[in-house]
């Protein structure tokens, strides 16, 4: 029987296997960040050191400052420093504040060629699923697992099941990979992918840029799947060629020859199959406190009579927390601020899309744009995107996780409603009491210049 | 890690779905070192008023008759979201030893078992039956060797667990200890793998 892309990568990394599917896997790439301090503490407690520092890379992102803040909490700065100290002690290459390669680990990893097809990549962060866009098997792990990988360059994992999501049809104007993944999550549910690795296939996927594929795989975890992956193709190989840490010259050509075999066999079978028609999608936003509460922007907040009786208590709590009127049109929701950034949507393509909309007006509410990495920031500035943003009163910041996870001091005040390009709308995610609506960069920029949730398709050309 | 054999305690029900790890412990507490403890931070923003000072009366853990609970029972997809292991540490530091739900976020599930917090997948109908005594304390006995949950009235449900995870929990043994026994196999694999895949080294 044929094998899937997942099967091929999984099986090539098995060091030892138990009869129940639990396997000890070799790890090609281990990425660590500034919120991994406890794992290094544990490593010292265990009396171990990093087995393969040359396969381990550090990035300061969660706690890093994105602008000069005189009130910055010294604890946040300490976490950035602690990463540098741990990396130095263990001989790990790490990128911190001011470094030309610093960025959000899931933005900088792929763009530096640290992420490679066929590799098994882990990181102590759930959005590690992002890296599967390049044909890697990549998933987030907890602190104990981080310590285990540091000490052994291996990891015990239960073999997951496989799911294929086949996506065909052409994405309409202003419908992006973000709208696609939000629709997938609302279709299969926030636990629809639990226990599975998702492989995305189909014409829509092969037409997507690498940056869009990264957005798609990034939010696989919001459907419960630890990993999302896309078979590497010519788009992938040309993206990787010449990247700072990708193999170079003959070694690259040799690697590409091997990577061409990294695709599911025609007769491979999956444990679950889902089909999505991309042609039917509209720009999509979330209304509640789980990414599965995604709806087309043309829709309305669910009314009481649309909710199953056993879910009423939670529905009422969500309506109250989010400050919503049941049945109201999504486009009627006034917002208080906008965040364009995060490992989901802070790449060059995202910033270009947001800038196109920013040209149409000027921000009605405080809006920040946080590029995903120093490389993205530099390229965006070369293209003049920062000037477009600044002219529209969008604040241009330094790279980091910022307001997606609100660990560095960038946060949404209690009760404020934020149009955000990030990945989680959980209660308190962007700060205690924050109200988050997830959407694409173009949709967030549209909300910024109108002051309410807006169908970006109706905006273009209608504002002078 | 903390060993687990048998545990008898009061069950607390949080009847919601998709309780994410941001709810279990907000991100602003993640910088705290492990030995500082996370008891006060567990479910912080659900447990306390926005100023952080007053317990919210509507949160089940603040019910004085349930405050000593050590078994948490929740709806589907418990522990979804962020990979923060602090979520498990906070539950343990409060005094929880068992979490029962129809399913869990995968990373949370793994993190739990690596710390001696027994995460048990149980179907919704069985959970309903276990918790039918609402209004009075529900006392459950969780027996890992037998893989069973029993109520005082004699209801008994069995649960599944990976045999190796079970053994590690019973012995309180960490993965690192087990893995180091395979040191030679790892080295052998690594040597061959790196020879076959020289591109994994960065230039």
JSON list of N, CA and C in Angstrom, two decimals, chain A residues 136-159:
[
{"chain": "A", "resi": 136, "resn": "UNK", "atom": "N", "xyz": [7.96, 19.92, 5.88]},
{"chain": "A", "resi": 136, "resn": "UNK", "atom": "CA", "xyz": [8.57, 19.35, 7.09]},
{"chain": "A", "resi": 136, "resn": "UNK", "atom": "C", "xyz": [7.46, 18.73, 7.93]},
{"chain": "A", "resi": 137, "resn": "UNK", "atom": "N", "xyz": [7.85, 17.82, 8.84]},
{"chain": "A", "resi": 137, "resn": "UNK", "atom": "CA", "xyz": [6.92, 17.39, 9.87]},
{"chain": "A", "resi": 137, "resn": "UNK", "atom": "C", "xyz": [7.27, 18.21, 11.10]},
{"chain": "A", "resi": 138, "resn": "UNK", "atom": "N", "xyz": [6.38, 19.09, 11.51]},
{"chain": "A", "resi": 138, "resn": "UNK", "atom": "CA", "xyz": [6.71, 20.06, 12.55]},
{"chain": "A", "resi": 138, "resn": "UNK", "atom": "C", "xyz": [5.57, 20.18, 13.53]},
{"chain": "A", "resi": 139, "resn": "UNK", "atom": "N", "xyz": [5.89, 20.09, 14.82]},
{"chain": "A", "resi": 139, "resn": "UNK", "atom": "CA", "xyz": [4.82, 20.22, 15.81]},
{"chain": "A", "resi": 139, "resn": "UNK", "atom": "C", "xyz": [5.33, 20.82, 17.11]},
{"chain": "A", "resi": 140, "resn": "UNK", "atom": "N", "xyz": [4.39, 21.40, 17.86]},
{"chain": "A", "resi": 140, "resn": "UNK", "atom": "CA", "xyz": [4.71, 22.04, 19.13]},
{"chain": "A", "resi": 140, "resn": "UNK", "atom": "C", "xyz": [4.80, 21.01, 20.23]},
{"chain": "A", "resi": 141, "resn": "UNK", "atom": "N", "xyz": [5.65, 21.30, 21.22]},
{"chain": "A", "resi": 141, "resn": "UNK", "atom": "CA", "xyz": [5.85, 20.39, 22.34]},
{"chain": "A", "resi": 141, "resn": "UNK", "atom": "C", "xyz": [5.84, 21.18, 23.65]},
{"chain": "A", "resi": 142, "resn": "UNK", "atom": "N", "xyz": [5.66, 20.48, 24.77]},
{"chain": "A", "resi": 142, "resn": "UNK", "atom": "CA", "xyz": [5.68, 21.11, 26.08]},
{"chain": "A", "resi": 142, "resn": "UNK", "atom": "C", "xyz": [7.10, 21.22, 26.62]},
{"chain": "A", "resi": 143, "resn": "UNK", "atom": "N", "xyz": [7.22, 21.83, 27.80]},
{"chain": "A", "resi": 143, "resn": "UNK", "atom": "CA", "xyz": [8.54, 22.10, 28.38]},
{"chain": "A", "resi": 143, "resn": "UNK", "atom": "C", "xyz": [9.31, 20.81, 28.70]},
{"chain": "A", "resi": 144, "resn": "UNK", "atom": "N", "xyz": [8.60, 19.78, 29.22]},
{"chain": "A", "resi": 144, "resn": "UNK", "atom": "CA", "xyz": [9.30, 18.51, 29.51]},
{"chain": "A", "resi": 144, "resn": "UNK", "atom": "C", "xyz": [9.88, 17.92, 28.24]},
{"chain": "A", "resi": 145, "resn": "UNK", "atom": "N", "xyz": [9.10, 18.03, 27.16]},
{"chain": "A", "resi": 145, "resn": "UNK", "atom": "CA", "xyz": [9.57, 17.51, 25.87]},
{"chain": "A", "resi": 145, "resn": "UNK", "atom": "C", "xyz": [10.74, 18.33, 25.34]},
{"chain": "A", "resi": 146, "resn": "UNK", "atom": "N", "xyz": [10.69, 19.65, 25.56]},
{"chain": "A", "resi": 146, "resn": "UNK", "atom": "CA", "xyz": [11.82, 20.50, 25.15]},
{"chain": "A", "resi": 146, "resn": "UNK", "atom": "C", "xyz": [13.09, 20.04, 25.87]},
{"chain": "A", "resi": 147, "resn": "UNK", "atom": "N", "xyz": [12.98, 19.80, 27.17]},
{"chain": "A", "resi": 147, "resn": "UNK", "atom": "CA", "xyz": [14.13, 19.32, 27.94]},
{"chain": "A", "resi": 147, "resn": "UNK", "atom": "C", "xyz": [14.63, 18.00, 27.37]},
{"chain": "A", "resi": 148, "resn": "UNK", "atom": "N", "xyz": [13.70, 17.12, 27.03]},
{"chain": "A", "resi": 148, "resn": "UNK", "atom": "CA", "xyz": [14.05, 15.81, 26.47]},
{"chain": "A", "resi": 148, "resn": "UNK", "atom": "C", "xyz": [14.80, 15.96, 25.15]},
{"chain": "A", "resi": 149, "resn": "UNK", "atom": "N", "xyz": [14.32, 16.85, 24.30]},
{"chain": "A", "resi": 149, "resn": "UNK", "atom": "CA", "xyz": [14.98, 17.05, 23.00]},
{"chain": "A", "resi": 149, "resn": "UNK", "atom": "C", "xyz": [16.35, 17.69, 23.21]},
{"chain": "A", "resi": 150, "resn": "UNK", "atom": "N", "xyz": [16.44, 18.67, 24.11]},
{"chain": "A", "resi": 150, "resn": "UNK", "atom": "CA", "xyz": [17.74, 19.28, 24.39]},
{"chain": "A", "resi": 150, "resn": "UNK", "atom": "C", "xyz": [18.74, 18.21, 24.82]},
{"chain": "A", "resi": 151, "resn": "UNK", "atom": "N", "xyz": [18.30, 17.32, 25.68]},
{"chain": "A", "resi": 151, "resn": "UNK", "atom": "CA", "xyz": [19.21, 16.34, 26.27]},
{"chain": "A", "resi": 151, "resn": "UNK", "atom": "C", "xyz": [19.54, 15.18, 25.33]},
{"chain": "A", "resi": 152, "resn": "UNK", "atom": "N", "xyz": [18.62, 14.84, 24.44]},
{"chain": "A", "resi": 152, "resn": "UNK", "atom": "CA", "xyz": [18.79, 13.59, 23.67]},
{"chain": "A", "resi": 152, "resn": "UNK", "atom": "C", "xyz": [18.68, 13.75, 22.15]},
{"chain": "A", "resi": 153, "resn": "UNK", "atom": "N", "xyz": [18.21, 14.91, 21.67]},
{"chain": "A", "resi": 153, "resn": "UNK", "atom": "CA", "xyz": [17.93, 15.16, 20.24]},
{"chain": "A", "resi": 153, "resn": "UNK", "atom": "C", "xyz": [16.89, 14.16, 19.70]},
{"chain": "A", "resi": 154, "resn": "UNK", "atom": "N", "xyz": [16.07, 13.64, 20.61]},
{"chain": "A", "resi": 154, "resn": "UNK", "atom": "CA", "xyz": [15.03, 12.69, 20.23]},
{"chain": "A", "resi": 154, "resn": "UNK", "atom": "C", "xyz": [13.76, 13.01, 21.00]},
{"chain": "A", "resi": 155, "resn": "UNK", "atom": "N", "xyz": [12.68, 12.37, 20.59]},
{"chain": "A", "resi": 155, "resn": "UNK", "atom": "CA", "xyz": [11.40, 12.58, 21.26]},
{"chain": "A", "resi": 155, "resn": "UNK", "atom": "C", "xyz": [10.53, 11.33, 21.11]},
{"chain": "A", "resi": 156, "resn": "UNK", "atom": "N", "xyz": [9.88, 10.95, 22.20]},
{"chain": "A", "resi": 156, "resn": "UNK", "atom": "CA", "xyz": [8.89, 9.86, 22.13]},
{"chain": "A", "resi": 156, "resn": "UNK", "atom": "C", "xyz": [7.56, 10.45, 21.67]},
{"chain": "A", "resi": 157, "resn": "UNK", "atom": "N", "xyz": [6.95, 9.86, 20.67]},
{"chain": "A", "resi": 157, "resn": "UNK", "atom": "CA", "xyz": [5.64, 10.32, 20.22]},
{"chain": "A", "resi": 157, "resn": "UNK", "atom": "C", "xyz": [4.77, 9.13, 19.84]},
{"chain": "A", "resi": 158, "resn": "UNK", "atom": "N", "xyz": [3.48, 9.28, 20.11]},
{"chain": "A", "resi": 158, "resn": "UNK", "atom": "CA", "xyz": [2.50, 8.32, 19.64]},
{"chain": "A", "resi": 158, "resn": "UNK", "atom": "C", "xyz": [2.23, 8.64, 18.17]},
{"chain": "A", "resi": 159, "resn": "UNK", "atom": "N", "xyz": [2.21, 7.63, 17.33]},
{"chain": "A", "resi": 159, "resn": "UNK", "atom": "CA", "xyz": [1.97, 7.89, 15.91]},
{"chain": "A", "resi": 159, "resn": "UNK", "atom": "C", "xyz": [0.57, 8.46, 15.71]}
]
